[in-house]
Coordinates of C-alpha atoms in Angstrom, one line a residue:
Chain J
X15 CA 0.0 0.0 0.0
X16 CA 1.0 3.3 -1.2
X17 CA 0.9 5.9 1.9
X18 CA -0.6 9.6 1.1
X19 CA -0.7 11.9 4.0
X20 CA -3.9 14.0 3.8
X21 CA -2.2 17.0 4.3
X22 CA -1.2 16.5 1.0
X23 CA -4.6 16.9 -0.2
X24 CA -5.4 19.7 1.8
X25 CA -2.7 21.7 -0.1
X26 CA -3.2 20.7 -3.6
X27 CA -7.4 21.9 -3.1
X28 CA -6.3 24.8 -1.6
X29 CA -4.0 25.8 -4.2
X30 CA -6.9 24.7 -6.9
X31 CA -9.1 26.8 -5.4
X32 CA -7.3 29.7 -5.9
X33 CA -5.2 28.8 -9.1
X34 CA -8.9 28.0 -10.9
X35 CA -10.5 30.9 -9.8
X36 CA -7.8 33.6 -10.8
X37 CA -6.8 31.9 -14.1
X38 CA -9.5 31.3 -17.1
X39 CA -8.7 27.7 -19.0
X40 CA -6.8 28.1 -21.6
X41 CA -9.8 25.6 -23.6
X42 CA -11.9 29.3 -22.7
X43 CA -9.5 31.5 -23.6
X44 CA -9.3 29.6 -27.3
X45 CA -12.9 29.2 -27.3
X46 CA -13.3 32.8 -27.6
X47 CA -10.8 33.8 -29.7
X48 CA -12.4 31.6 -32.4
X49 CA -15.6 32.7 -31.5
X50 CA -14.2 36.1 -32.6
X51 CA -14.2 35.2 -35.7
X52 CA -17.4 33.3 -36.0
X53 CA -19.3 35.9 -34.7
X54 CA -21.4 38.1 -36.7
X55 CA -22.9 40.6 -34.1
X56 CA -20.2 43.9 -33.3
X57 CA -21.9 43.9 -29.6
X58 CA -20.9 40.2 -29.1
X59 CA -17.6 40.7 -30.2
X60 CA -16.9 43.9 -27.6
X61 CA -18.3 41.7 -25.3
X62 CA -15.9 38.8 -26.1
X63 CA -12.9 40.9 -26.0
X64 CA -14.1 42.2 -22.1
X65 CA -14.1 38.9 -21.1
X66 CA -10.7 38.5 -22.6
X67 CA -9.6 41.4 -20.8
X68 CA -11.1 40.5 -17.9
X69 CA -9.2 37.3 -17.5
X70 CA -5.9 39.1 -18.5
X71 CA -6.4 41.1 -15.4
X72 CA -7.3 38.4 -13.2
X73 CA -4.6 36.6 -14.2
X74 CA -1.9 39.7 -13.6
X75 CA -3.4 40.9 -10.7
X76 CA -4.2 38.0 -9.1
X77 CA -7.8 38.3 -8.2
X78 CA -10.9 36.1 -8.8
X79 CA -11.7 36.8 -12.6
X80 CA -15.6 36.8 -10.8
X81 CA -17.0 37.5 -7.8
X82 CA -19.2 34.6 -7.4
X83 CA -15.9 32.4 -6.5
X84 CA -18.5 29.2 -6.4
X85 CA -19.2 26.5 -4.2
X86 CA -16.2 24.3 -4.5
X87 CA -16.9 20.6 -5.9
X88 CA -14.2 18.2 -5.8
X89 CA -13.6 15.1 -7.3
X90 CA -11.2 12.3 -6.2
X91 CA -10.4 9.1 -7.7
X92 CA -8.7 7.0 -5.0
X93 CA -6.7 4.3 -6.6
X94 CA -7.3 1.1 -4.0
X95 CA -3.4 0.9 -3.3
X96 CA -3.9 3.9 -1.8
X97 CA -3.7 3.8 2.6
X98 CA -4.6 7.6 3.1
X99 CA -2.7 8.9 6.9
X100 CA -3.1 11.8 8.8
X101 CA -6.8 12.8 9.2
X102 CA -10.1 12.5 8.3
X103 CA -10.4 12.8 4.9
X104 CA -13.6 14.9 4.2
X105 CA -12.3 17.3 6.9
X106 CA -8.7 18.0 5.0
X107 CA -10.4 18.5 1.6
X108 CA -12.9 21.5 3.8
X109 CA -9.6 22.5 5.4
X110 CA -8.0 22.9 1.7
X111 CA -11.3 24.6 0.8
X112 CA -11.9 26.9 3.9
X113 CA -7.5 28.5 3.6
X114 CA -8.1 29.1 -0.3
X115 CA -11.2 31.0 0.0
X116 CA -9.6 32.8 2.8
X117 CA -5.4 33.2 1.6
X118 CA -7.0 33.5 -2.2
X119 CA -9.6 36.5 -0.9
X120 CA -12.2 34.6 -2.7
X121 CA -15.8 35.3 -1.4
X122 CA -17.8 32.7 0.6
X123 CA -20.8 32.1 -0.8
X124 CA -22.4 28.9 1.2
X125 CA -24.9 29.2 3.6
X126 CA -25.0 26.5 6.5
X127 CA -29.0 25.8 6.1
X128 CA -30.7 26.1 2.7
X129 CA -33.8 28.0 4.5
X130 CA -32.2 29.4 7.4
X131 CA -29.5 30.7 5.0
X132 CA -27.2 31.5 7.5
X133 CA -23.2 32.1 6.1
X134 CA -20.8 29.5 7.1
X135 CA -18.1 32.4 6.6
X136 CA -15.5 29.9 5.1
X137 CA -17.3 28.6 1.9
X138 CA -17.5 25.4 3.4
X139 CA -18.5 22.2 3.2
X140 CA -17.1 21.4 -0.8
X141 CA -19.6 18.8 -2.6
X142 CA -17.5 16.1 -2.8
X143 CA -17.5 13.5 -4.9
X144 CA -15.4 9.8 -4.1
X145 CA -14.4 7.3 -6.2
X146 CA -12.8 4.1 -5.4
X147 CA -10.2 3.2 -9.3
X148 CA -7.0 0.6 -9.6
X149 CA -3.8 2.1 -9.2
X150 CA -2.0 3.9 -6.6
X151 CA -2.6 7.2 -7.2
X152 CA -5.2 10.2 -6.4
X153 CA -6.6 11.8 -8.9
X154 CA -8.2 15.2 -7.2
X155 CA -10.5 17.6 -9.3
X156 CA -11.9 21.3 -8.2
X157 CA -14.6 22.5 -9.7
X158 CA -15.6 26.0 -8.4
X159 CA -19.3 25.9 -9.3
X160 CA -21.3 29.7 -9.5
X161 CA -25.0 29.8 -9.0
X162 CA -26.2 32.1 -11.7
X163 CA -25.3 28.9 -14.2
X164 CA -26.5 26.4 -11.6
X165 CA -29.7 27.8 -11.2
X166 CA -30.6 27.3 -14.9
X167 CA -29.5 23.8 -14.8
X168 CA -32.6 21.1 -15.4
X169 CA -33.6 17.1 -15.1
X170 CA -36.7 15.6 -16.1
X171 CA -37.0 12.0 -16.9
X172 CA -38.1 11.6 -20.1
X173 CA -40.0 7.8 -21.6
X174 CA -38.0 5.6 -23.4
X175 CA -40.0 6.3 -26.8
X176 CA -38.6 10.0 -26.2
X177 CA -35.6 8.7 -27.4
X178 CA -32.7 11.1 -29.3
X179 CA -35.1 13.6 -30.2
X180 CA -36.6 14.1 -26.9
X181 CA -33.0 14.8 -25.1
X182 CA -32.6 16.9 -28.0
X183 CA -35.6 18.9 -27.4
X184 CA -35.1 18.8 -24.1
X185 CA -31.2 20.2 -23.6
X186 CA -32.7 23.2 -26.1
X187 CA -35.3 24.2 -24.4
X188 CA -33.4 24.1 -21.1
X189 CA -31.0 26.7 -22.9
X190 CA -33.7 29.0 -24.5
X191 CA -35.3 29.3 -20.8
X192 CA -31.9 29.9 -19.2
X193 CA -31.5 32.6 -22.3
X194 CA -29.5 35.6 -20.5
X195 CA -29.1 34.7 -17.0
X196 CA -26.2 32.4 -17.0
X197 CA -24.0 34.8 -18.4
X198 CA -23.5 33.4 -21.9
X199 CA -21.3 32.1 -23.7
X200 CA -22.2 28.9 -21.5
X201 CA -20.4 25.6 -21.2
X202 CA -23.6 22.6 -21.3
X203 CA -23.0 19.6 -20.0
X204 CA -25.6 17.0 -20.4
X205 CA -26.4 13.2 -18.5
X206 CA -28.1 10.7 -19.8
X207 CA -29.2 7.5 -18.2
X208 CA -28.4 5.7 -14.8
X209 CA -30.7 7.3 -12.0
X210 CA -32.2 10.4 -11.5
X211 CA -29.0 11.5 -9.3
X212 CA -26.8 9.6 -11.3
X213 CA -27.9 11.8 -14.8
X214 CA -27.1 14.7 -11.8
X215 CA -24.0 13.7 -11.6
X216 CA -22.6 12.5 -14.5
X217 CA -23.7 16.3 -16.8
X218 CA -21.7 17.9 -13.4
X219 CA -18.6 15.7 -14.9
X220 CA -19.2 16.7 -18.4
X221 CA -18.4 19.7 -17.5
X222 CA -15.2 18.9 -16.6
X223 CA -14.0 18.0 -20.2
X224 CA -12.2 20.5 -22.1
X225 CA -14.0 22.8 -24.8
X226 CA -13.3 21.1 -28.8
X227 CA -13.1 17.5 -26.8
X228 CA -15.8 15.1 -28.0
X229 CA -17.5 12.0 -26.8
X230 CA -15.7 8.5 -28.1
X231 CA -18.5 7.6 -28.8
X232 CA -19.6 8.2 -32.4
X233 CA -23.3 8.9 -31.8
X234 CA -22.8 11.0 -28.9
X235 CA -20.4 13.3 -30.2
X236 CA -22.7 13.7 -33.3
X237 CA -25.5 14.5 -31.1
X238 CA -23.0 17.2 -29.3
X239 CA -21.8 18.5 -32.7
X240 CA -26.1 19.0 -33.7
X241 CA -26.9 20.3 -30.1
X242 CA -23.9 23.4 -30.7
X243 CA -25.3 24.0 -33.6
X244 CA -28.9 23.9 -32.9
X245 CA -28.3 26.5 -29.5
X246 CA -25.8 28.3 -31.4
X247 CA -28.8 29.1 -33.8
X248 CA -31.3 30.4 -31.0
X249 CA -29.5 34.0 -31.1
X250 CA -29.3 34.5 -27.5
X251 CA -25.4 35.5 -28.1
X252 CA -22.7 37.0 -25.6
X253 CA -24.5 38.3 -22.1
X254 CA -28.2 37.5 -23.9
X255 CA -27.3 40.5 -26.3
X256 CA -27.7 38.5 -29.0
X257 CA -25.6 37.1 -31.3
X258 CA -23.9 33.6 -32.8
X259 CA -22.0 32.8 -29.7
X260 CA -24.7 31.0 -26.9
X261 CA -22.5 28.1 -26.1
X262 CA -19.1 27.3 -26.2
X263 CA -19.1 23.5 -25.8
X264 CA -21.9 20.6 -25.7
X265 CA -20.7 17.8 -23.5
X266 CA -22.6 14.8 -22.9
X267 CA -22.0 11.4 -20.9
X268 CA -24.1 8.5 -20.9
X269 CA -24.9 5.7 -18.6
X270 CA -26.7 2.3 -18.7
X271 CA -30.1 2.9 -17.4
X272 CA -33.5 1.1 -16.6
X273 CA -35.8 0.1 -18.9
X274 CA -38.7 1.8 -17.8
X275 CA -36.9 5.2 -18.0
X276 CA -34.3 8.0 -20.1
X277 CA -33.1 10.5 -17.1
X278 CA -31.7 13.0 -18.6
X279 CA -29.8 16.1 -16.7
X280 CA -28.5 19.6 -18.2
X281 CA -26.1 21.1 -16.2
X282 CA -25.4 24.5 -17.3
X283 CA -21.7 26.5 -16.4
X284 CA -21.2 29.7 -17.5
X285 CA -17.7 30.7 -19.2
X286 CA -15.0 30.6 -16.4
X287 CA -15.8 27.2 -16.2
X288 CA -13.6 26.6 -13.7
X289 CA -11.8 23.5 -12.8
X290 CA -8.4 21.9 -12.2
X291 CA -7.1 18.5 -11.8
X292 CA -4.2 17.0 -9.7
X293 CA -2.9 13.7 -9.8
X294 CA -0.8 12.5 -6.5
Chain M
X23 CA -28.7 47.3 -31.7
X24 CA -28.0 50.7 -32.5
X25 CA -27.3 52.6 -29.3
X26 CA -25.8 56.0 -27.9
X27 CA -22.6 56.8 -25.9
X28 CA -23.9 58.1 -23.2
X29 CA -22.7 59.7 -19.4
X30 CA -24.5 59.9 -16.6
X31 CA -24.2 61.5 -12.8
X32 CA -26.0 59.7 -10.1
X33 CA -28.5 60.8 -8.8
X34 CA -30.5 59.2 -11.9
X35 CA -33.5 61.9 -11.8
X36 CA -36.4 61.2 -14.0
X37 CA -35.8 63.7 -16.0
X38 CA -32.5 61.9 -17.0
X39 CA -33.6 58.4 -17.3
X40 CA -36.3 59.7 -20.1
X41 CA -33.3 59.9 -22.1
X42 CA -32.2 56.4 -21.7
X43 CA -32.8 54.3 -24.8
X44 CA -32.8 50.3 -24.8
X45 CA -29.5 49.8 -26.4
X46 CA -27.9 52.7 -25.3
X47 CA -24.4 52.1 -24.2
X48 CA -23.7 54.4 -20.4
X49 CA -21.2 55.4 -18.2
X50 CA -22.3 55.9 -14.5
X51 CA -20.4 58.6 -12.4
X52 CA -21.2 59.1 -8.8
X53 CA -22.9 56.9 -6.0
X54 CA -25.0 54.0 -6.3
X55 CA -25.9 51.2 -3.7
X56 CA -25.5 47.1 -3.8
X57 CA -27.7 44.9 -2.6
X58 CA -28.6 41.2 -3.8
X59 CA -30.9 38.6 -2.1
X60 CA -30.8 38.7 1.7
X61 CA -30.7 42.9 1.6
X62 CA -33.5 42.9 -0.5
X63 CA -35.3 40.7 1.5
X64 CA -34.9 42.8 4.8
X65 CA -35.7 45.8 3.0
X66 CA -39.2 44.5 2.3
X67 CA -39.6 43.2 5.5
X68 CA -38.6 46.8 7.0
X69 CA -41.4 48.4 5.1
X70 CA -44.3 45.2 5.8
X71 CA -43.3 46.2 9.4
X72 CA -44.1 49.9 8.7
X73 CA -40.8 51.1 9.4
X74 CA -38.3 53.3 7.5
X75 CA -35.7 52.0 4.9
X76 CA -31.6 52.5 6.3
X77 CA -31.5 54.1 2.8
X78 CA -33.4 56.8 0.7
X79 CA -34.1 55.1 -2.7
X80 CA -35.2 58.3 -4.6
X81 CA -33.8 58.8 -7.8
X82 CA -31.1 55.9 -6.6
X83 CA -29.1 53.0 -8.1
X84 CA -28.8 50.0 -7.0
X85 CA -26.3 47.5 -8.4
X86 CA -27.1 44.0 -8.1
X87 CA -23.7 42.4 -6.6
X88 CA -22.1 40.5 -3.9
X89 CA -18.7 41.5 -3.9
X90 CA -15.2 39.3 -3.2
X91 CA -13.4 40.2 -0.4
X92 CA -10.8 42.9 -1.3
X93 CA -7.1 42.2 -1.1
X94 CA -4.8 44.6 0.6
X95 CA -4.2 48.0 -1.3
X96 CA -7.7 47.3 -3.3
X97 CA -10.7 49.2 -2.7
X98 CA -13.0 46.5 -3.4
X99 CA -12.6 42.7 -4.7
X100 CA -13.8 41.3 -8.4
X101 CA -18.0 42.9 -8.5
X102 CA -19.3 42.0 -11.1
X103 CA -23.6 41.5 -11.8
X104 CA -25.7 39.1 -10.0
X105 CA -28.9 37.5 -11.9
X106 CA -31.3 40.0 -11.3
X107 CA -34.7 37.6 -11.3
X108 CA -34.6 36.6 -7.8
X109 CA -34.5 40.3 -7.1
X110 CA -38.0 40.3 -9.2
X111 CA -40.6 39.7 -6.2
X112 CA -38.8 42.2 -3.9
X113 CA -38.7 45.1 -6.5
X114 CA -42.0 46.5 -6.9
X115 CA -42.1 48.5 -3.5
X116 CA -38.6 49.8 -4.6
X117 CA -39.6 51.5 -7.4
X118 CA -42.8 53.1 -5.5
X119 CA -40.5 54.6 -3.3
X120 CA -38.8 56.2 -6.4
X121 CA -35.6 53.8 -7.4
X122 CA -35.1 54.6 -10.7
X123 CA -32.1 52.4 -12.1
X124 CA -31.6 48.8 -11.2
X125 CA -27.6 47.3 -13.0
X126 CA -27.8 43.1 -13.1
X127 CA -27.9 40.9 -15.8
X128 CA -30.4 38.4 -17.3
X129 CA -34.6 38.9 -17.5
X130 CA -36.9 40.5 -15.6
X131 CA -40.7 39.7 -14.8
X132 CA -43.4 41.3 -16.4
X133 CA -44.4 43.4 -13.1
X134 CA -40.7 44.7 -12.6
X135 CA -41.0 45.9 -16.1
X136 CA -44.6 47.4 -15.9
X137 CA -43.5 48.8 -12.4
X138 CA -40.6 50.7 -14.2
X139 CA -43.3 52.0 -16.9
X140 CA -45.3 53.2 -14.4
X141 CA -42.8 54.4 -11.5
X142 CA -40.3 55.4 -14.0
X143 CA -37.2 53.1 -14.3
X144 CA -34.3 51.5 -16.2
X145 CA -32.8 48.1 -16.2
X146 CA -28.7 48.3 -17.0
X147 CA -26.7 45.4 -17.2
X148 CA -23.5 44.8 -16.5
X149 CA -21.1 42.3 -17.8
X150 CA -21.4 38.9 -16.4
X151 CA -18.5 37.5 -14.9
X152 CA -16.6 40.6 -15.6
X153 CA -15.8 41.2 -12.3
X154 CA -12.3 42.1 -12.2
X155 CA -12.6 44.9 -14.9
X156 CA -15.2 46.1 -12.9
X157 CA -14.2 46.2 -9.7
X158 CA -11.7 49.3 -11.8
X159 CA -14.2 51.4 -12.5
X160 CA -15.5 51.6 -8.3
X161 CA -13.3 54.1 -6.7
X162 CA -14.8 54.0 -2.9
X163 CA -16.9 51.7 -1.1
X164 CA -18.5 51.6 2.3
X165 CA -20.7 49.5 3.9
X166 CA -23.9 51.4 5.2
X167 CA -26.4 49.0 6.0
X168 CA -26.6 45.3 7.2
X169 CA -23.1 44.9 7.9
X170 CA -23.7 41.0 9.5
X171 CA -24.8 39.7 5.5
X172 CA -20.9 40.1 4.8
X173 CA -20.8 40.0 1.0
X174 CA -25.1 40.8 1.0
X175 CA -24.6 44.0 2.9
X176 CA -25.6 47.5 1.4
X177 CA -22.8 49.2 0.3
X178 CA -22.4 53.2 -1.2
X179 CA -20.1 52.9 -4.2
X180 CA -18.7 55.8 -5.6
X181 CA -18.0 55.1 -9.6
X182 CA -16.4 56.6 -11.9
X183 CA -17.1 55.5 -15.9
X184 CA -19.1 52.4 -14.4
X185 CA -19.6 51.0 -18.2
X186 CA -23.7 49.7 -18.2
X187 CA -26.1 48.8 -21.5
X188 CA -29.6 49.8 -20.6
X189 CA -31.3 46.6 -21.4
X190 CA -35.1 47.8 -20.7
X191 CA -35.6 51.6 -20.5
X192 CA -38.8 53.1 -19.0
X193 CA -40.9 52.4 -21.8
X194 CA -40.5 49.1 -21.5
X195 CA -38.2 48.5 -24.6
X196 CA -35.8 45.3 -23.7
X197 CA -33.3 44.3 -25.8
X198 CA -32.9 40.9 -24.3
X199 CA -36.2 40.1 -26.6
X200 CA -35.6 42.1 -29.6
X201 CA -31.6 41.7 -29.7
X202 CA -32.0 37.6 -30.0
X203 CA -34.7 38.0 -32.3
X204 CA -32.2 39.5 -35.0
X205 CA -30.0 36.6 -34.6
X206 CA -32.3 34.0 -34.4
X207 CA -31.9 31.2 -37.0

């Protein structure tokens, strides 16, 4: 057995934290410079280029490229060689969480009760996500997530018969409703099959892969390629101004499901889309 | 979209916000408030209770935002626009009381937009997730009401070139509608 002290952990998600927040993806920072030149609307384009400019600043000054820093999801992939020392293991990753919201002067945006709504003033507890892989090795993702995109997310579970054209119908429709608010250009990632939660879950991961990636699979990404196209064409644009430039990516991941039922989940980012990976 | 340049000094008077056209591109100088959720919310529970607002909203601003902490040497962390909808059930009693410019981004209800008809009022919005290139146009910031609600607090901001796109003027014009419209496919 490979020993990791947790400590170890705590570091790297602190550092994520921080490091994800104050520096735009380079995926983004591609994404919109050919979305320059795809565009068709002079607003968009100004638009594009302050959100270029924005994430040069962040990245020279050092500060959060937004103020909605996000509620920090993290990922890990425990290889089961692993014999992880030190502490609990929950309580390091909210340790890692609670010094890079407060070294990184990132705000804290999580309230302790959902309807109490009282602020935990440390942006804690993350939404963490474990996984149990071969090998000896941990794999650790942060995922800063912000609310304006979260709150246009959607599920519904759809029949069977709905088939392709239903999640279709369904991912585009989520979009046109979400229209302004998630500060386009938007990142969608989309789950299909497994459980309710499980559809949850797995369009949260989509989001993690990088913009101009597609699905192996040769049906999926085809249905990614149509879906970009299709949003692309509903003209909400840069900021809901209007223009070419809705969505940057379409990401889906499917799952083996039941036979009664077609979950589907659309989990909407908006352009930091923020996240880092780490492998110890 | 075919907009105007245009600068304005707070306070936003209704003579001046007659001359703010959906599309029009502005540059705020002078003071304007924050407030997001929880503010709003005690706001409209200060007046159910009958009781007077910490702040006078005539002819006022305020900017929907929850500011990052600032780090040493800054006036004020990244602050860029919240999603101004959740704001849409807590607005109506603003604008009686004579708000006349609200800065967020994304829609608003129906009744926040017949409100601003009727009270007289414009919806700006700022660049989402801008919020460092913001955060250089506020030159002062102070915290005047609800100081517990950290981030949610009212704050005064003093701006200067505080770059805004009116969005829905105070004839109800919104260019959120009319702007996607054009590009529609």
């Amino acid at each position: 057995m490979r020993e990791i002290n947790v400590n170890k952990i705590s570091e790297a998600v602190k550092e994520m934290c921080i490091s994800s927040n104050y520096n735009l993806g380079n995926d983004v920072v591609r994404a919109f410079e050919n979305s320059r030149e795809t565009e068709e609307s002079p607003v968009a384009k100004k638009i594009i280029d302050n959100l270029i400019k924005n994430s040069e600043i962040a990245r020279e000054k050092r500060v959060p490229m937004c103020q909605d820093t996000g509620m920090a999801v993290v990922f890990l992939e425990i290889g089961q060689e692993v014999k992880l020392v030190g502490r609990d293991l929950k309580e390091a990753i909210n340790e890692g969480v609670r010094q890079g919201y407060k070294e990184g002067f990132l705000r804290k945006s999580v309230v302790e009760d959902p309807l109490l709504r009282n602020n935990t003033g440390d942006n804690t507890p993350a939404i963490i996500y474990i996984d149990i892989v071969p090998g000896d090795k941990v794999k650790l993702t942060v995922a800063p997530k912000g609310f304006g995109s979260e709150n246009m997310s959607r599920t519904k579970m759809l029949k069977p018969s709905d088939g392709i054209s239903g999640v279709e119908a369904f991912v585009v429709e989520t979009v046109s409703l979400a229209g302004p608010n998630p500060c386009p250009p938007i990142v969608v990632g989309v789950g299909v099959g497994g459980t309710l939660d499980k559809a949850c879950q797995i369009a949260k991961m989509a989001l993690l892969r990088p913009i101009g990636e597609n699905n192996t699979i040769e049906y999926v990404k085809e249905l990614e390629e149509r879906l970009l196209k299709k949003i692309n064409d509903l003209g909400i644009g840069p900021q809901g101004l209007g223009g070419r430039t809705t969505a940057l990516a379409v990401n889906i991941e499917v799952f083996p499901t039941h036979i009664a039922g077609l979950p589907v989940a659309v989990n909407i980012n908006c352009h930091a889309s923020r996240h880092e990976e780490r492998i110890i | 979209m075919s907009g105007k340049i245009k600068k304005i000094t707070t306070p936003l008077t209704k003579e001046k916000l007659k001359g703010l056209m959906a599309g029009d591109t502005v540059y705020i100088r002078g003071s304007i408030y924050t407030g997001r959720d929880a503010a709003h919310q005690r706001l409209i529970e200060t007046l159910k209770r009958g009781e007077e607002l910490p702040i006078d909203l005539k002819d006022q601003i305020i900017y929907y935002v929850g500011p990052a902490p600032a780090k040493p040497g800054q006036i004020i962390g990244s602050a860029g626009p919240t999603t101004s909808y959740r704001m849409d059930d807590l607005t109506l009693p603003l604008l009686k009381l004579g708000l006349s410019g609200m800065i967020g981004k994304g829609s608003r209800g129906e009744q926040v937009i017949e409100g601003m008809k009727k009270y007289g009022a414009v919806y700006f919005a700022a660049i989402g997730g801008a919020g460092a290139l913001i955060a250089d146009s506020i030159k002062e910031s102070q915290i005047v009401a609800y100081e517990d609600l950290g981030t949610e607090a009212i704050r005064k901001l003093k701006v200067e070139d505080f770059p805004v796109i009116v969005v829905i003027d105070s004839q109800g014009n919104n260019l959120y509608v009319s702007e996607r419209e054009k590009y529609k496919r």
